[in-house]
PDB file of C-alpha atoms in Angstrom:
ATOM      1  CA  UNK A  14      -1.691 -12.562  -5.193  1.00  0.00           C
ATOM      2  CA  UNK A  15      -4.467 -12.041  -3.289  1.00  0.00           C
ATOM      3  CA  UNK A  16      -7.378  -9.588  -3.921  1.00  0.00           C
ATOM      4  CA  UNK A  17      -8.593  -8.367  -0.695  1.00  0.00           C
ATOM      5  CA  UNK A  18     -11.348  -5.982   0.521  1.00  0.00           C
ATOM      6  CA  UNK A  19      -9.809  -2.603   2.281  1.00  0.00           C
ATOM      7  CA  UNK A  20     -10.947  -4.066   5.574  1.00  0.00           C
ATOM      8  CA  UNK A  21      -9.485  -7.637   5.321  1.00  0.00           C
ATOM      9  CA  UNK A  22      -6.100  -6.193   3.615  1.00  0.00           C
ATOM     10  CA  UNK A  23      -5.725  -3.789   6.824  1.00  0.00           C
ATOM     11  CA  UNK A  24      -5.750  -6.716   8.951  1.00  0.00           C
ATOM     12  CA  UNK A  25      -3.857  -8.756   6.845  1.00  0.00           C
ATOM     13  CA  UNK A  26      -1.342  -5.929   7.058  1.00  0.00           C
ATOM     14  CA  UNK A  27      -1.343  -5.919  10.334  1.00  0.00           C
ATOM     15  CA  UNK A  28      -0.827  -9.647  10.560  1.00  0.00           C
ATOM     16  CA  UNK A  29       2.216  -9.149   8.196  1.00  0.00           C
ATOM     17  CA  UNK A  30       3.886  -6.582  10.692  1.00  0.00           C
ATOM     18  CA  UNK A  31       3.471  -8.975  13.685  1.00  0.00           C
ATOM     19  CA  UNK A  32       5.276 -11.374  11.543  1.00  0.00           C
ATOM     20  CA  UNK A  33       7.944  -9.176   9.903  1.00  0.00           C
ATOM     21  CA  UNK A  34       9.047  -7.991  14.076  1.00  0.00           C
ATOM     22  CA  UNK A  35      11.131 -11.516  14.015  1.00  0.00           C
ATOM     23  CA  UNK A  36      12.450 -11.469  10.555  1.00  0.00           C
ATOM     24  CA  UNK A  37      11.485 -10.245   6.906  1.00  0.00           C
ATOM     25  CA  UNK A  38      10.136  -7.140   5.877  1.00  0.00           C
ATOM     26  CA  UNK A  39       7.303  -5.538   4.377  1.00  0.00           C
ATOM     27  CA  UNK A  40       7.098  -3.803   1.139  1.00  0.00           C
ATOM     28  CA  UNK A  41       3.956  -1.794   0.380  1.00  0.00           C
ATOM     29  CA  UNK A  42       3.405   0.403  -2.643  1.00  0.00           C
ATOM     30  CA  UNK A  43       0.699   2.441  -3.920  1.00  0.00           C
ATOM     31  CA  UNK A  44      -0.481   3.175  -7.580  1.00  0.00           C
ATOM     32  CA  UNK A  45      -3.475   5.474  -8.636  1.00  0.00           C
ATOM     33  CA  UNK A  46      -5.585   3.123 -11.182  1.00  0.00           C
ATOM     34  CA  UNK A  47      -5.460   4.693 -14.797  1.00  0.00           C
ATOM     35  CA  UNK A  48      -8.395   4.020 -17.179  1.00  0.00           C
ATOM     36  CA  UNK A  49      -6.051   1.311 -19.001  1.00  0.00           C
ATOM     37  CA  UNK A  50      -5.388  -0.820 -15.592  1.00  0.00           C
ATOM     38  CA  UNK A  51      -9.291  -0.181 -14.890  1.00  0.00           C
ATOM     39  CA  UNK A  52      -9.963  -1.847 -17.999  1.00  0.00           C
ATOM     40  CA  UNK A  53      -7.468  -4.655 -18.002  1.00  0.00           C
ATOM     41  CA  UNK A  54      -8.682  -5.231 -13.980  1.00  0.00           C
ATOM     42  CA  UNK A  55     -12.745  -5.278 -15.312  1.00  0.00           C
ATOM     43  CA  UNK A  56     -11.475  -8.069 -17.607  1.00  0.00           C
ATOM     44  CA  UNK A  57      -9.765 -10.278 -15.506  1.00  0.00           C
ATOM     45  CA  UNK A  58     -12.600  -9.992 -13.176  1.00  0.00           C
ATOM     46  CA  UNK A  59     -15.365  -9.725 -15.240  1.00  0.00           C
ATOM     47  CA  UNK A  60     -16.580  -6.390 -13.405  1.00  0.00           C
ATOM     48  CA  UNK A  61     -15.599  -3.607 -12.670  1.00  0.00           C
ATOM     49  CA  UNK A  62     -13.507  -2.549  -9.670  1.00  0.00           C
ATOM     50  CA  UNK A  63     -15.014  -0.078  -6.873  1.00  0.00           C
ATOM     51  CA  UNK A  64     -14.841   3.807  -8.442  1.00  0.00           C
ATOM     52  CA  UNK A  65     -13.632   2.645 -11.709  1.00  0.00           C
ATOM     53  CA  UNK A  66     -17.477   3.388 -13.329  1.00  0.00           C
ATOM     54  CA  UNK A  67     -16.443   7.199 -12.728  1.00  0.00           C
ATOM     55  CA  UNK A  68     -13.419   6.933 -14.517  1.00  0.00           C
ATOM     56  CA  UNK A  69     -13.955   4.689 -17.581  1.00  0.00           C
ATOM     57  CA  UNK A  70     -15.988   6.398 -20.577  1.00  0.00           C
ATOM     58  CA  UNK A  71     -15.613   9.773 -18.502  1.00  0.00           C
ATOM     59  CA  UNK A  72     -15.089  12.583 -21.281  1.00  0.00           C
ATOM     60  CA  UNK A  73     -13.996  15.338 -18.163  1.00  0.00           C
ATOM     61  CA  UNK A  74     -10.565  14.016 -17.667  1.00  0.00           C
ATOM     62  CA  UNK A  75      -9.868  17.017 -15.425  1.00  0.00           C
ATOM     63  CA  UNK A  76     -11.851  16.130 -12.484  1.00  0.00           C
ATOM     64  CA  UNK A  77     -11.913  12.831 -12.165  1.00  0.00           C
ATOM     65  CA  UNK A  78     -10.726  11.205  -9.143  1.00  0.00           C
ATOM     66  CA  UNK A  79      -9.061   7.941  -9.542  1.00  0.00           C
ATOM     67  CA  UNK A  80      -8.738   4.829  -7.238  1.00  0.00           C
ATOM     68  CA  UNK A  81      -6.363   3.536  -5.595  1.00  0.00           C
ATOM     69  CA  UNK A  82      -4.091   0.121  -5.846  1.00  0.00           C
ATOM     70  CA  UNK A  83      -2.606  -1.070  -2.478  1.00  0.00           C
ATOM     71  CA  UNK A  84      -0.213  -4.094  -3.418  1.00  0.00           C
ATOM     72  CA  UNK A  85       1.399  -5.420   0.134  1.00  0.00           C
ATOM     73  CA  UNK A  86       4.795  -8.377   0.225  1.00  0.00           C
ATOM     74  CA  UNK A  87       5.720 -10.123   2.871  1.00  0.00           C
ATOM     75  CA  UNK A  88       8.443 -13.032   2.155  1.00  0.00           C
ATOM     76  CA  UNK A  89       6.747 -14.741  -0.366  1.00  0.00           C
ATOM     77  CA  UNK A  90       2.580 -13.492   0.540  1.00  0.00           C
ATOM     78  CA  UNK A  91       1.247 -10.858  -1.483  1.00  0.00           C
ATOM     79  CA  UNK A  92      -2.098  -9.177  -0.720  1.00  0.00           C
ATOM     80  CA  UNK A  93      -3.969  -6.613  -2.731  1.00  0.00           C
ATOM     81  CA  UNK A  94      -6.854  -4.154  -3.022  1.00  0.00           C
ATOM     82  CA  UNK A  95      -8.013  -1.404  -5.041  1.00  0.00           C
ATOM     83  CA  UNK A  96      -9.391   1.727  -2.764  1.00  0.00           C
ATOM     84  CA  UNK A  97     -12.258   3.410  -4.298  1.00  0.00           C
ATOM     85  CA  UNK A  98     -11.670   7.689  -4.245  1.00  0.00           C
ATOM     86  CA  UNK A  99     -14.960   7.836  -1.674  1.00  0.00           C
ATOM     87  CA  UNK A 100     -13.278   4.996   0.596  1.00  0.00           C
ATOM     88  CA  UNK A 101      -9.477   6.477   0.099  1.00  0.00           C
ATOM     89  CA  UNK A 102      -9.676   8.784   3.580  1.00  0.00           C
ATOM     90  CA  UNK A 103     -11.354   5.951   5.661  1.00  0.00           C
ATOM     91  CA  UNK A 104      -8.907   3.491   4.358  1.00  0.00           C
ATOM     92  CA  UNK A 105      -5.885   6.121   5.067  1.00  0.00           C
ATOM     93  CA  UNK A 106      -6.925   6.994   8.295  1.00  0.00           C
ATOM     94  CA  UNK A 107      -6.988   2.701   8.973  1.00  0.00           C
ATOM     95  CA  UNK A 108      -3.530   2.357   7.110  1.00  0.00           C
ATOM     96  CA  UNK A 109      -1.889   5.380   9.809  1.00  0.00           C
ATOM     97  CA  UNK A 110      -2.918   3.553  12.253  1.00  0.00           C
ATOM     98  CA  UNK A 111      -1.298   0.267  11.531  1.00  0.00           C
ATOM     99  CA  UNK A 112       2.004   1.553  10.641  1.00  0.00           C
ATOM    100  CA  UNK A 113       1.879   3.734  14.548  1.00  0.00           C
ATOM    101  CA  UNK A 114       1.116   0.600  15.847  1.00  0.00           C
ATOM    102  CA  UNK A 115       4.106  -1.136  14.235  1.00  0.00           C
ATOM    103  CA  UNK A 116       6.741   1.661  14.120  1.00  0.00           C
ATOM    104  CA  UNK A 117       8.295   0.016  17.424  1.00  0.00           C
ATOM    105  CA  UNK A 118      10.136  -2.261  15.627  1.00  0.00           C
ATOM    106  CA  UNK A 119      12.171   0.711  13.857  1.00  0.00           C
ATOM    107  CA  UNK A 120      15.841   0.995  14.752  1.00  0.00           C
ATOM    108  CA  UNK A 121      17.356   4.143  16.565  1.00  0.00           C
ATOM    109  CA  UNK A 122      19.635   6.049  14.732  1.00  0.00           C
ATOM    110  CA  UNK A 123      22.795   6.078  15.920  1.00  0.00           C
ATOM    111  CA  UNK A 124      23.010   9.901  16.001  1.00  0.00           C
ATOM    112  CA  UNK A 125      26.862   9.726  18.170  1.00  0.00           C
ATOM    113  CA  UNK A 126      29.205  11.951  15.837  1.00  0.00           C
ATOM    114  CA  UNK A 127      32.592   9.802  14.926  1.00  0.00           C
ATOM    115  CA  UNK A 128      35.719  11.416  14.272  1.00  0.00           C
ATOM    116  CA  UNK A 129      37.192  10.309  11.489  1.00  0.00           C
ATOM    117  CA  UNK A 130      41.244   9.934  11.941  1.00  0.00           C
ATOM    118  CA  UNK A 131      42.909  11.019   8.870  1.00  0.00           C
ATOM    119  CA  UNK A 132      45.630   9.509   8.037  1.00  0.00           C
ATOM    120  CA  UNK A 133      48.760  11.270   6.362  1.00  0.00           C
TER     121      UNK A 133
END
């Protein structure tokens, strides 16, 4: 999987749509970043991700805003990023605009009412 910065994983996201309008699809999930994935994440990666300093060794657990974890698939590509809480609106308003962008690949619902014969 790829780590990615929220700029290059929008584009990358948009490159996976383009794709994905022949065949495949594209599975995106979010997760908010606890202070145990924070940790494991700062290990792996010997630092610390973006907004995780806020949350790790924090004794107000009430106000503390968390990042984000963007995981995208696309056949067999994954991409990645973490979405700091100051970054999260930027990054949402970037996101809304991919998915109007690629929403013309949706199927119309076929909305014609069928009447079901019943047999006896």
């Amino acid at each position: 999987m790829k780590e990615l910065d929220p700029l290059a994983f929008t584009v990358e996201l948009g490159q996976f749509y383009e794709k994905s309008k022949t065949t495949g699809n594209v599975y995106v999930t979010m997760k908010r970043m606890t202070e145990k994935r924070l940790i494991r994440a700062s290990k792996n990666k010997k630092e610390m991700p973006k907004g995780g300093d806020a949350v790790v060794g924090n004794a107000d657990k009430d106000n503390v805003q968390y990042p984000c974890l963007v995981r995208a698939t696309f056949k067999k590509n994954k991409i990645s990023t973490i979405i700091a809480p100051y970054d999260f609106d930027k990054f949402q308003n970037a996101y809304g605009t991919i998915l109007r962008a690629y929403m013309d690949t949706l199927k119309k619902r076929d909305r014609s009412k069928k009447i079901k014969k019943v047999s006896k």
